[in-house]
Short mmCIF file of C-alpha atoms and ligand atoms in Angstrom, two decimals:
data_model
loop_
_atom_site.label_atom_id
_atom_site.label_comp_id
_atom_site.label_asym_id
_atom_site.label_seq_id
_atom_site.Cartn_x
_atom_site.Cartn_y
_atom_site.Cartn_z
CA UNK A 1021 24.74 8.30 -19.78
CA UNK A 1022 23.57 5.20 -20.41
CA UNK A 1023 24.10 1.92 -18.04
CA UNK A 1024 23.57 -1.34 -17.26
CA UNK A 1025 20.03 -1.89 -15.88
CA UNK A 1026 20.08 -4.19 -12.92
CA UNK A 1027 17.11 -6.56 -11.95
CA UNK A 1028 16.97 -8.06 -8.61
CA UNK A 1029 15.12 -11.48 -8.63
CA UNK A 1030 12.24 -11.40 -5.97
CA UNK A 1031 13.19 -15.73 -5.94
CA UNK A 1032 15.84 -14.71 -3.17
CA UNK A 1033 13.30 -11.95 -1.36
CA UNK A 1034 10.96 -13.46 1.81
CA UNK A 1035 8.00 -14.80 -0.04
CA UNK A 1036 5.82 -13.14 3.14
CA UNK A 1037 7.24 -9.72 2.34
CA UNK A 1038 7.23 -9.29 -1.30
CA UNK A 1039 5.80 -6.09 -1.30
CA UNK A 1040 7.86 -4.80 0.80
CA UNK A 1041 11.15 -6.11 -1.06
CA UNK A 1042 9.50 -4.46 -4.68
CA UNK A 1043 9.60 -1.28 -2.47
CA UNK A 1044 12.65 -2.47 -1.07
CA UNK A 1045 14.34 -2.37 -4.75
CA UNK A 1046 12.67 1.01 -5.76
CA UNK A 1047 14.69 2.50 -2.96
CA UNK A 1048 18.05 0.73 -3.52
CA UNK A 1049 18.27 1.64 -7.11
CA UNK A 1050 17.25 -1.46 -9.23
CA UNK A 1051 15.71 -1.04 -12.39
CA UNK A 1052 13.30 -3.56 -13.09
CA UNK A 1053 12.06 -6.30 -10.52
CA UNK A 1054 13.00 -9.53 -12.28
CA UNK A 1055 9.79 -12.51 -11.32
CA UNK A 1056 10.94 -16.31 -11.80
CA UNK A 1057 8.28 -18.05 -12.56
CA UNK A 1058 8.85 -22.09 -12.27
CA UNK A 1059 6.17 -24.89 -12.87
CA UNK A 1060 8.50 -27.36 -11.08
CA UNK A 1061 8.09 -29.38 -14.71
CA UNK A 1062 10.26 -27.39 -17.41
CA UNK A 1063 12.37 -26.94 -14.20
CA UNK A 1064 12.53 -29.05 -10.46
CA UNK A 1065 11.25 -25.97 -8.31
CA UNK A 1066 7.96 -24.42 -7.58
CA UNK A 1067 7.30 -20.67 -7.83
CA UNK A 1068 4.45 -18.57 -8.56
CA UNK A 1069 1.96 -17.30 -11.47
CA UNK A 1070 0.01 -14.63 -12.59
CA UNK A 1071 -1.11 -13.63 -9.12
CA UNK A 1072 1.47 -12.61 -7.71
CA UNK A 1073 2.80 -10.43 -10.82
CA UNK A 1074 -0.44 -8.80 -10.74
CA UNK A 1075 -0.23 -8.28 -6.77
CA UNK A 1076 3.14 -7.05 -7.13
CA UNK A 1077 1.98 -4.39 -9.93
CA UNK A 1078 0.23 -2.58 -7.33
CA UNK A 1079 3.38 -2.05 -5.16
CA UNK A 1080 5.58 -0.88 -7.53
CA UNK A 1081 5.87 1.37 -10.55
CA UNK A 1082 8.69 -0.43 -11.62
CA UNK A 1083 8.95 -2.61 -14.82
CA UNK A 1084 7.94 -6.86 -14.34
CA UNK A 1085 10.37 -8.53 -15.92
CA UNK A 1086 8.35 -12.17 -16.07
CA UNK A 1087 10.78 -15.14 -16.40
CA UNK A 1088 8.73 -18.19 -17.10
CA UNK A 1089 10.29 -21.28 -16.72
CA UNK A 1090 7.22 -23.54 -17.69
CA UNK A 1091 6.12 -25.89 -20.18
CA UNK A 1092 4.21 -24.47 -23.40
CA UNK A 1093 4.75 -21.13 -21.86
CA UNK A 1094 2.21 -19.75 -24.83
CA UNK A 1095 -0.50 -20.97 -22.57
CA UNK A 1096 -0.41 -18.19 -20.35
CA UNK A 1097 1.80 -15.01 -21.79
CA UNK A 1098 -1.43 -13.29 -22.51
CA UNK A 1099 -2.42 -13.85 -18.88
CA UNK A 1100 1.23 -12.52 -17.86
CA UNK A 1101 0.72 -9.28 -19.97
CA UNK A 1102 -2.98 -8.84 -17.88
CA UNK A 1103 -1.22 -9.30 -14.43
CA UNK A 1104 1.07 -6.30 -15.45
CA UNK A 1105 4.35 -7.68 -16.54
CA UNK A 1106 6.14 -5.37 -18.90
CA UNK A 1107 8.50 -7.78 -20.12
CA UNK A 1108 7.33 -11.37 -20.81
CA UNK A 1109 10.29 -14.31 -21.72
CA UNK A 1110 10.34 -18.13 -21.86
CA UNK A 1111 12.27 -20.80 -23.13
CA UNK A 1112 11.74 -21.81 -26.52
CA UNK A 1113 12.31 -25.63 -26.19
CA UNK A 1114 9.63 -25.52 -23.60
CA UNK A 1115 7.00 -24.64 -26.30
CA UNK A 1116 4.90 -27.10 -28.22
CA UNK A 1117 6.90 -26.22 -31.52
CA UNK A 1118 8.70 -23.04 -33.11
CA UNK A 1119 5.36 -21.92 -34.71
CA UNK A 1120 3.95 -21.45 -31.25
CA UNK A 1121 6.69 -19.89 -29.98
CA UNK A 1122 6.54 -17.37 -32.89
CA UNK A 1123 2.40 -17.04 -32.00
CA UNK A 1124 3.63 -16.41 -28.20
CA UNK A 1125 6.03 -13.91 -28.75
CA UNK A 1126 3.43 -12.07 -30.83
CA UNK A 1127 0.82 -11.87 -28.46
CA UNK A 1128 3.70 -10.36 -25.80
CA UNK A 1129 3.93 -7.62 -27.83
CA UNK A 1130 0.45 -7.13 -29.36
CA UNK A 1131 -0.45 -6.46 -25.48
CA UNK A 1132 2.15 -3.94 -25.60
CA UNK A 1133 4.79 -5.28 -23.87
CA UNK A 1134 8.53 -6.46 -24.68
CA UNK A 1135 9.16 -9.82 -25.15
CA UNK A 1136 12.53 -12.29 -25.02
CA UNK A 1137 13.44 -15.95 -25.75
CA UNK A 1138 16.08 -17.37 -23.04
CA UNK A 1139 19.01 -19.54 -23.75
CA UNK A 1140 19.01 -22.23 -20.80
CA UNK A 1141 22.59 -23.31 -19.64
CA UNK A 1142 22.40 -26.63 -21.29
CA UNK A 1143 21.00 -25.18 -24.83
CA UNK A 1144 22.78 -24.18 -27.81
CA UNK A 1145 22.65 -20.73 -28.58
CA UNK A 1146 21.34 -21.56 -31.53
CA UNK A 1147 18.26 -22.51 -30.33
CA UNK A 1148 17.51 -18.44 -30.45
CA UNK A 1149 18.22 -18.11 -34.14
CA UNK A 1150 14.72 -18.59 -35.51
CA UNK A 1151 13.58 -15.46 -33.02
CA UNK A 1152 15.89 -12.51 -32.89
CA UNK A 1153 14.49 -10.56 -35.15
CA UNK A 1154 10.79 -10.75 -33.39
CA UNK A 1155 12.45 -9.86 -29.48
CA UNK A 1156 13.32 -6.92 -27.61
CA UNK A 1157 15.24 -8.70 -25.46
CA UNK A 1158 17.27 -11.79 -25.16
CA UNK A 1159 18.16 -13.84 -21.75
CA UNK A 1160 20.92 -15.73 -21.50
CA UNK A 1161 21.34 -18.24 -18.86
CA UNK A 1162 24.87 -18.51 -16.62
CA UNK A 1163 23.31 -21.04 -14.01
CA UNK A 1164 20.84 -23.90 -15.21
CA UNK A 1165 17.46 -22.76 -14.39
CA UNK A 1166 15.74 -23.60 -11.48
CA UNK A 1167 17.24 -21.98 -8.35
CA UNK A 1168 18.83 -18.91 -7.17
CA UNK A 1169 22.26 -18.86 -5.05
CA UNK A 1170 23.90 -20.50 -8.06
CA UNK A 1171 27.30 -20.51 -9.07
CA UNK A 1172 28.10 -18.10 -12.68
CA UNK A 1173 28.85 -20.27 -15.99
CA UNK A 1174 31.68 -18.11 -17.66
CA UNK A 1175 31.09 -20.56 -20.49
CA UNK A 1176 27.45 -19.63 -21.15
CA UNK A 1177 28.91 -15.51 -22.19
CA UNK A 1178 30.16 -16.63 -25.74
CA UNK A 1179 26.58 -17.39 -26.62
CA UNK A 1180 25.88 -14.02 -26.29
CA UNK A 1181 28.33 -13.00 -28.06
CA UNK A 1182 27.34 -15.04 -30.51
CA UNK A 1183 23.84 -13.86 -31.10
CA UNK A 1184 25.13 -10.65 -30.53
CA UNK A 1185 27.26 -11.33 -33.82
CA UNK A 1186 24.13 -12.44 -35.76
CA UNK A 1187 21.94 -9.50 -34.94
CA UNK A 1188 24.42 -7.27 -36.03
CA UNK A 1189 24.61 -9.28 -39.37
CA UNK A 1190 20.90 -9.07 -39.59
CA UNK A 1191 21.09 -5.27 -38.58
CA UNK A 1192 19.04 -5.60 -35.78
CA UNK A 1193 19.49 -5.13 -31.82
CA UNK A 1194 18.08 -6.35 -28.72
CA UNK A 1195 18.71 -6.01 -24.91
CA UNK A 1196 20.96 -8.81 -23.43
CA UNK A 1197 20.04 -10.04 -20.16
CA UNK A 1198 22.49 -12.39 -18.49
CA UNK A 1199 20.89 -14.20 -15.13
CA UNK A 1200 22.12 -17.07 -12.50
CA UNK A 1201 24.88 -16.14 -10.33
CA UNK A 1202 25.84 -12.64 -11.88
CA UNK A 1203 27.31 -10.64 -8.82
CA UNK A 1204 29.40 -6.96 -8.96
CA UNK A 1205 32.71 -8.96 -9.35
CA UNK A 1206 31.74 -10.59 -12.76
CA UNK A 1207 29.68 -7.68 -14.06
CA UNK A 1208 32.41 -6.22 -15.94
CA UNK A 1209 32.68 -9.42 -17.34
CA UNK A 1210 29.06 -9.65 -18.34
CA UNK A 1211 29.08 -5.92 -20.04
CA UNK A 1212 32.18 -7.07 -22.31
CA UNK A 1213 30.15 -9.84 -23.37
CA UNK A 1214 27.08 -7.58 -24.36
CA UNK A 1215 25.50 -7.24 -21.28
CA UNK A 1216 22.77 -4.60 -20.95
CA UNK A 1217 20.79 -5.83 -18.17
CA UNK A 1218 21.75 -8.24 -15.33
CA UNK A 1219 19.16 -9.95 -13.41
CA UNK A 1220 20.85 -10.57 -9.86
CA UNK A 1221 19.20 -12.46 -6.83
CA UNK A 1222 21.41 -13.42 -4.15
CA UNK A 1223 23.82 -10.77 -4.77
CA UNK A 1224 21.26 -8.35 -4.28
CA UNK A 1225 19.05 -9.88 -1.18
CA UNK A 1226 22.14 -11.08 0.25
CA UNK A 1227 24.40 -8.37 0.10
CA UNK A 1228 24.91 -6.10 3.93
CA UNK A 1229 24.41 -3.20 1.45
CA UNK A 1230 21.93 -3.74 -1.51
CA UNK A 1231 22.17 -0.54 -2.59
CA UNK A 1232 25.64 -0.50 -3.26
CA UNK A 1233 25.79 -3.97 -4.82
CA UNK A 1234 23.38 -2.65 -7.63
CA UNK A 1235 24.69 0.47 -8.12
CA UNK A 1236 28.71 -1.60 -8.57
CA UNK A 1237 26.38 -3.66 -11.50
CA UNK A 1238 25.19 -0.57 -13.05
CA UNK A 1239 28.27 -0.18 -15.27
CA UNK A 1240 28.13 2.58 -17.81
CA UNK A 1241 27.50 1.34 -21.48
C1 DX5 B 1340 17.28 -19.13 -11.99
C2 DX5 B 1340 16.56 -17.81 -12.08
C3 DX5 B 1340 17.42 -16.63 -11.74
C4 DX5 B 1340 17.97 -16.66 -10.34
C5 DX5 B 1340 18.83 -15.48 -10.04
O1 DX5 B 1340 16.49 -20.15 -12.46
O2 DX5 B 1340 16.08 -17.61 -13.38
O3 DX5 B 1340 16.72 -15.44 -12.00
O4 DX5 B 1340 16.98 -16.73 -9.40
O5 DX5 B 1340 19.32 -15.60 -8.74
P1 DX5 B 1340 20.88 -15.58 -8.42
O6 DX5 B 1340 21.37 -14.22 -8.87
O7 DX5 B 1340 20.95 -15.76 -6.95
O8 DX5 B 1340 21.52 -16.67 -9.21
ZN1 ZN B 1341 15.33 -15.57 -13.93
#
């Protein structure tokens, strides 16, 4: 049967043990590990880069989900795809113009990998339009990016549903990733709304029982 994949977000892990939290996920269940990148320009928060994907690769055989929240994110997806992400997204706005987010999202998947535009909380969901039918996967945003521990948008689901509503027009289909705040009591909510992946820090690092917080977000689909 299939289900909702779940992504913890290494953001809320200790940045000392982050090998041990990618093994940490393997054994409570997760899916993917889910790797915020932030240049503390597109958003007001520092991260990391390519070296710690690429550290993180060896620790786990489970698929990099690389979030980067920088400016002209084309700059650097090829490096992403070398570090051993499997799934490379940015924000659209954040590139130098439409035809080099185009050129980015091509190079994601000429390394082989499976790329996705995100929908920040502020942007219209039209700002995904020109890209659907290049991505295997499109984030939408229920906290403004920048930092974990959020509090869920409800607003921010329509725009899924939206593009949801476009694709099908078009004929095509996608993954939909929602991430910022999503927790087991608003998963349901998330699936209705097209959900097939949720990214979830806090709820996961914070949770007395991990395990059992992923497994309540990996809804059957
Ligand atoms: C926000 C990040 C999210 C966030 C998720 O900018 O993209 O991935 O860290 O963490 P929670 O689930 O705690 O909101
Ligand atoms: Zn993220």
């Amino acid at each position: 049967m299939k289900k909702i994949k779940v992504a913890p977000s290494i953001l809320s892990a200790d940045f000392c043990k982050m090998a041990e939290a990618v093994c940490d996920i393997k054994v409570w269940g997760a899916d993917i590990v889910h790797c915020d990148v932030m240049d503390g320009v597109y958003v007001p928060n520092l991260t990391f880069g390519m070296p710690m994907v690429k550290s993180l690769n060896r620790h786990t055989d489970l698929p990099l989900d690389a979030h980067l929240m920088i400016i002209r994110p084309e700059r650097y997806v090829e490096q992403f795809c070398e570090a051993g992400a499997d799934i490379v997204t940015f924000h659209p706005e954040a590139c130098q113009s439409e035809e080099t987010a185009h050129k980015a999202l091509g190079e994601i998947r000429d390394a082989g990998k499976k790329c996705g535009v995100a929908v920040n909380a502020n942007m219209p969901a039209e700002i995904a339009l020109p890209y659907l039918d290049e991505i295997d996967i499109l984030v939408i945003m229920t906290v403004q990016a920048g930092f974990g521990g959020q509090s869920f948008k409800p607003e921010c689901l329509k725009k899924a549903e939206f593009l949801k509503a476009e694709a099908s027009k078009r004929g095509i289909t996608f993954d939909i990733e929602f991430d910022g705040g999503v927790c087991p009591s608003n998963a349901a909510q998330c699936k209705d709304a097209g959900a097939t992946v949720l990214v979830a820090g806090n709820a996961v690092f914070k949770s007395s029982d991990p395990a059992a917080a992923i497994f309540s977000m990996q809804l059957p689909l």
